[in-house]
Coordinates of C-alpha atoms in Angstrom, one line a residue:
Q204 CA 11.6 -2.7 25.5
A205 CA 9.6 0.0 23.7
S206 CA 11.4 3.1 22.4
R207 CA 11.4 5.5 19.5
R208 CA 14.4 5.9 17.3
S209 CA 15.7 7.0 14.0
V210 CA 17.6 4.2 12.4
Q211 CA 18.9 3.1 9.0
W212 CA 18.2 -0.3 7.6
F213 CA 19.6 -2.3 4.7
P214 CA 16.7 -3.9 2.7
C215 CA 17.0 -7.5 1.6
P216 CA 17.1 -8.1 -2.2
T217 CA 13.3 -8.8 -2.4
A218 CA 12.3 -5.7 -0.5
L219 CA 9.9 -3.2 -2.3
P220 CA 11.3 -2.4 -5.7
R221 CA 10.4 0.9 -7.3
L222 CA 6.9 1.1 -8.8
Q223 CA 7.2 1.9 -12.5
P224 CA 5.1 4.5 -14.1
Q225 CA 3.9 2.0 -16.7
L226 CA 2.1 0.0 -14.0
T227 CA -0.5 -2.1 -15.8
S228 CA -1.4 -5.0 -13.5
T229 CA -2.0 -5.7 -9.9
T230 CA 0.4 -8.7 -10.2
Q231 CA 3.2 -6.1 -10.4
L232 CA 1.7 -4.2 -7.5
A233 CA 1.1 -7.3 -5.4
G234 CA 4.8 -8.3 -5.8
L235 CA 5.8 -4.9 -4.7
L236 CA 3.7 -4.8 -1.6
N237 CA 4.1 -8.4 -0.3
N238 CA 7.9 -8.8 -0.3
T239 CA 8.5 -6.8 2.8
C240 CA 11.4 -8.3 4.8
S241 CA 11.6 -8.3 8.6
M242 CA 13.4 -5.1 9.6
T243 CA 16.3 -4.8 11.9
D244 CA 18.6 -2.0 13.1
L245 CA 21.5 -2.0 10.7
S246 CA 23.5 1.1 10.2
F247 CA 25.1 0.6 6.8
S248 CA 22.1 1.6 4.7
T249 CA 20.8 4.6 2.9
S250 CA 17.3 3.7 3.8
K251 CA 15.9 5.4 7.0
F252 CA 13.3 4.7 9.7
D253 CA 11.7 7.1 12.1
G254 CA 9.2 5.7 14.6
P255 CA 8.6 3.5 17.6
T256 CA 10.4 0.2 18.1
H257 CA 10.0 -2.8 20.4
N258 CA 12.6 -5.3 21.2
G259 CA 14.8 -3.9 18.5
R260 CA 12.1 -4.1 15.7
F261 CA 10.0 -1.5 14.1
H262 CA 6.7 -1.7 16.0
G263 CA 3.8 0.8 16.4
E264 CA 1.1 2.7 14.6
A265 CA 3.0 5.8 13.5
G266 CA 6.3 4.9 11.7
E267 CA 7.9 6.3 8.6
Y268 CA 10.3 4.2 6.5
T269 CA 12.1 5.9 3.6
F270 CA 13.7 3.6 0.9
A271 CA 16.9 4.4 -0.8
D272 CA 15.0 5.4 -4.0
G273 CA 12.9 7.9 -2.1
T274 CA 9.7 5.8 -1.8
V275 CA 8.2 6.5 1.6
Y276 CA 5.9 4.2 3.8
R277 CA 4.0 5.9 6.5
G278 CA 1.8 3.9 8.9
G279 CA 1.7 0.9 11.2
F280 CA 4.4 -1.7 11.9
K281 CA 4.3 -5.0 13.8
N282 CA 7.4 -7.0 14.6
G283 CA 9.4 -5.3 11.9
M284 CA 6.8 -5.5 9.2
F285 CA 4.1 -3.3 7.6
H286 CA 0.9 -3.9 9.6
G287 CA -2.4 -2.1 9.8
Q288 CA -3.2 1.1 7.9
G289 CA -0.5 2.7 5.8
T290 CA 0.5 4.6 2.7
L291 CA 3.3 4.1 0.2
T292 CA 4.2 7.3 -1.6
F293 CA 6.0 6.8 -4.9
E294 CA 7.3 9.3 -7.5
N295 CA 4.2 8.8 -9.6
G296 CA 1.5 8.2 -7.1
V297 CA 0.3 6.9 -3.7
F298 CA -1.0 3.5 -2.5
E299 CA -3.3 3.7 0.5
G300 CA -4.0 0.4 2.0
T301 CA -3.9 -2.1 4.9
W302 CA -1.3 -4.7 5.7
D303 CA -1.4 -7.9 7.7
N304 CA 2.0 -9.0 9.0
G305 CA 3.9 -7.7 6.0
R306 CA 1.4 -8.6 3.3
E307 CA -0.9 -6.2 1.6
A308 CA -4.5 -6.9 2.5
G309 CA -6.3 -4.3 0.4
G310 CA -6.0 -0.8 -0.9
Q311 CA -6.0 1.5 -3.9
F312 CA -3.2 3.0 -6.0
I313 CA -3.8 6.5 -7.3
F314 CA -1.5 8.2 -9.8
N315 CA -0.4 11.8 -9.2
D316 CA -2.9 13.2 -11.7
G317 CA -5.8 11.5 -9.8
L318 CA -6.2 8.5 -12.1
P319 CA -7.1 5.5 -9.9
F320 CA -5.6 2.1 -10.8
T321 CA -8.1 -0.8 -11.0
K322 CA -7.4 -4.5 -11.3
E323 CA -10.5 -5.3 -13.4
N324 CA -11.6 -3.6 -16.6
W325 CA -8.6 -1.4 -16.9
N326 CA -9.4 0.7 -20.0
Y327 CA -7.3 3.9 -19.6
C328 CA -5.8 4.9 -22.9
S329 CA -7.1 1.8 -24.6
V330 CA -7.5 1.3 -28.4
K331 CA -11.1 2.2 -28.2
D332 CA -10.6 5.3 -26.0
R333 CA -7.3 7.2 -26.3
R334 CA -8.2 10.1 -24.0
F335 CA -5.8 11.2 -21.3
W336 CA -7.1 11.3 -17.7
S337 CA -7.1 15.1 -17.8
E338 CA -9.4 14.9 -20.9
Y339 CA -11.8 12.6 -18.9
A340 CA -11.9 15.2 -16.2
D341 CA -11.9 18.5 -18.2
G342 CA -13.0 17.5 -21.7
I343 CA -11.1 17.4 -25.0
K344 CA -9.7 20.6 -26.3
P345 CA -10.7 22.0 -29.8
A346 CA -8.9 20.8 -32.9
G347 CA -5.4 22.2 -33.1
E348 CA -5.1 22.3 -29.3
T349 CA -5.3 18.6 -28.6
N350 CA -3.0 17.4 -25.8
R351 CA 0.0 15.3 -26.7
T352 CA 0.5 14.5 -23.0
D353 CA -1.7 14.2 -20.0
T354 CA -0.6 17.6 -18.7
G355 CA -0.8 19.3 -22.0
I356 CA 2.7 20.6 -21.5
K357 CA 5.1 20.0 -24.4
P358 CA 8.7 19.6 -23.1
N359 CA 11.6 21.0 -25.2
L360 CA 13.5 18.0 -26.4
P361 CA 16.9 17.9 -28.1
K362 CA 16.6 17.3 -31.8
G363 CA 16.3 13.6 -32.7
C364 CA 15.3 12.5 -29.2
F365 CA 12.2 10.6 -28.2
D366 CA 9.6 11.7 -25.6
V367 CA 9.0 8.7 -23.3
G368 CA 6.6 10.4 -20.9
N369 CA 8.8 10.7 -17.9
G370 CA 11.9 11.9 -19.7
Y371 CA 13.5 11.7 -23.2
Y372 CA 15.5 9.0 -24.8
D373 CA 18.7 10.1 -26.6
P374 CA 19.9 7.7 -29.3
T375 CA 23.4 9.0 -29.0
T376 CA 23.7 8.1 -25.3
K377 CA 21.2 5.2 -25.4
K378 CA 19.8 6.5 -22.1
V379 CA 16.7 8.2 -20.8
H380 CA 17.3 11.7 -19.4
E381 CA 15.4 14.2 -17.4
Y382 CA 13.5 16.8 -19.4
D383 CA 14.8 19.9 -17.6
T384 CA 18.3 19.0 -16.4
G385 CA 19.3 16.3 -18.9
A386 CA 20.5 14.2 -16.0
E387 CA 20.6 10.4 -16.8
L388 CA 17.6 8.5 -15.5
R389 CA 18.0 5.0 -16.7
K390 CA 19.1 2.7 -19.6
P391 CA 15.9 1.3 -21.2
S392 CA 15.3 -2.4 -21.4
D393 CA 15.2 -4.0 -24.9
E394 CA 11.4 -4.1 -24.6
E395 CA 11.1 -0.5 -23.7
L396 CA 13.6 0.5 -26.4
K397 CA 11.5 -1.3 -29.0
W398 CA 8.4 0.6 -27.8
I399 CA 10.4 3.9 -27.9
E400 CA 11.6 3.5 -31.4
T401 CA 8.2 2.4 -32.8
K402 CA 5.7 4.4 -30.7
A403 CA 7.3 7.4 -28.9
P404 CA 7.1 10.8 -30.6
I405 CA 10.4 12.2 -31.8
S406 CA 11.4 15.8 -31.4
S407 CA 11.9 16.5 -35.1
S408 CA 8.3 15.5 -35.8
R409 CA 6.8 18.2 -33.6

C-alpha cells in the first residue's frame, strides 16, 4: 500500500561511506555509490527518510534520505533502493547521476568550487600544472599574492600545527581540528600522517 512517511533507517555496514575530500579515482566513487542496501523502516537510527513508500519500502520519484554523517540523497527510489535520477550532496561536493536498482549507472561529481571530477586524464594539481581550480578560472595572481589554497584564504593556525586543507593537524593532540572552532574532526591514518609531516605547510613557516 502506497503512502508517504518520515522514517528512520539503520544503514547496513556497506552502505554509503562518507566521500573523502581527497577523492582521486572513480573506483572509490563507484564503491560509494553501488553499496546501497535495501531500506526498511527501522526506528533505531540517526539516518532519516522523507518520501513515498510502497509495501513498507522507500518507493517513488521524490524521496530524500539523510545519512548519519549529513550526506543527503534526493531523487528516485524503487523497492527500497536508489533508482532513476538523483543527487548525492556531500560536504565537499555533489554527485548528480542515475541509478538502476541501487547501482550507479552514470553521472558526474562536482566539487563545491566547481571543479568536475573525471575518470580519465585527471590532471588537477599535477606535477606539470600546480594551479588551483580558482586559478584555472580566474588566472594566477601577481608575484607575492600567489594563493596557498584554492580559496586564497589563509586560516590562522596555532603555532606548530599543519594545514591539511580541511582543517589543521595538531602534533600535540595527534588529531585534525576545525579551523575556526578547534573541534576535533578525525585522527589521521598512518598514510595521511606521513603526507602531513612531509608535505603540508606548518604554521611557523608562514
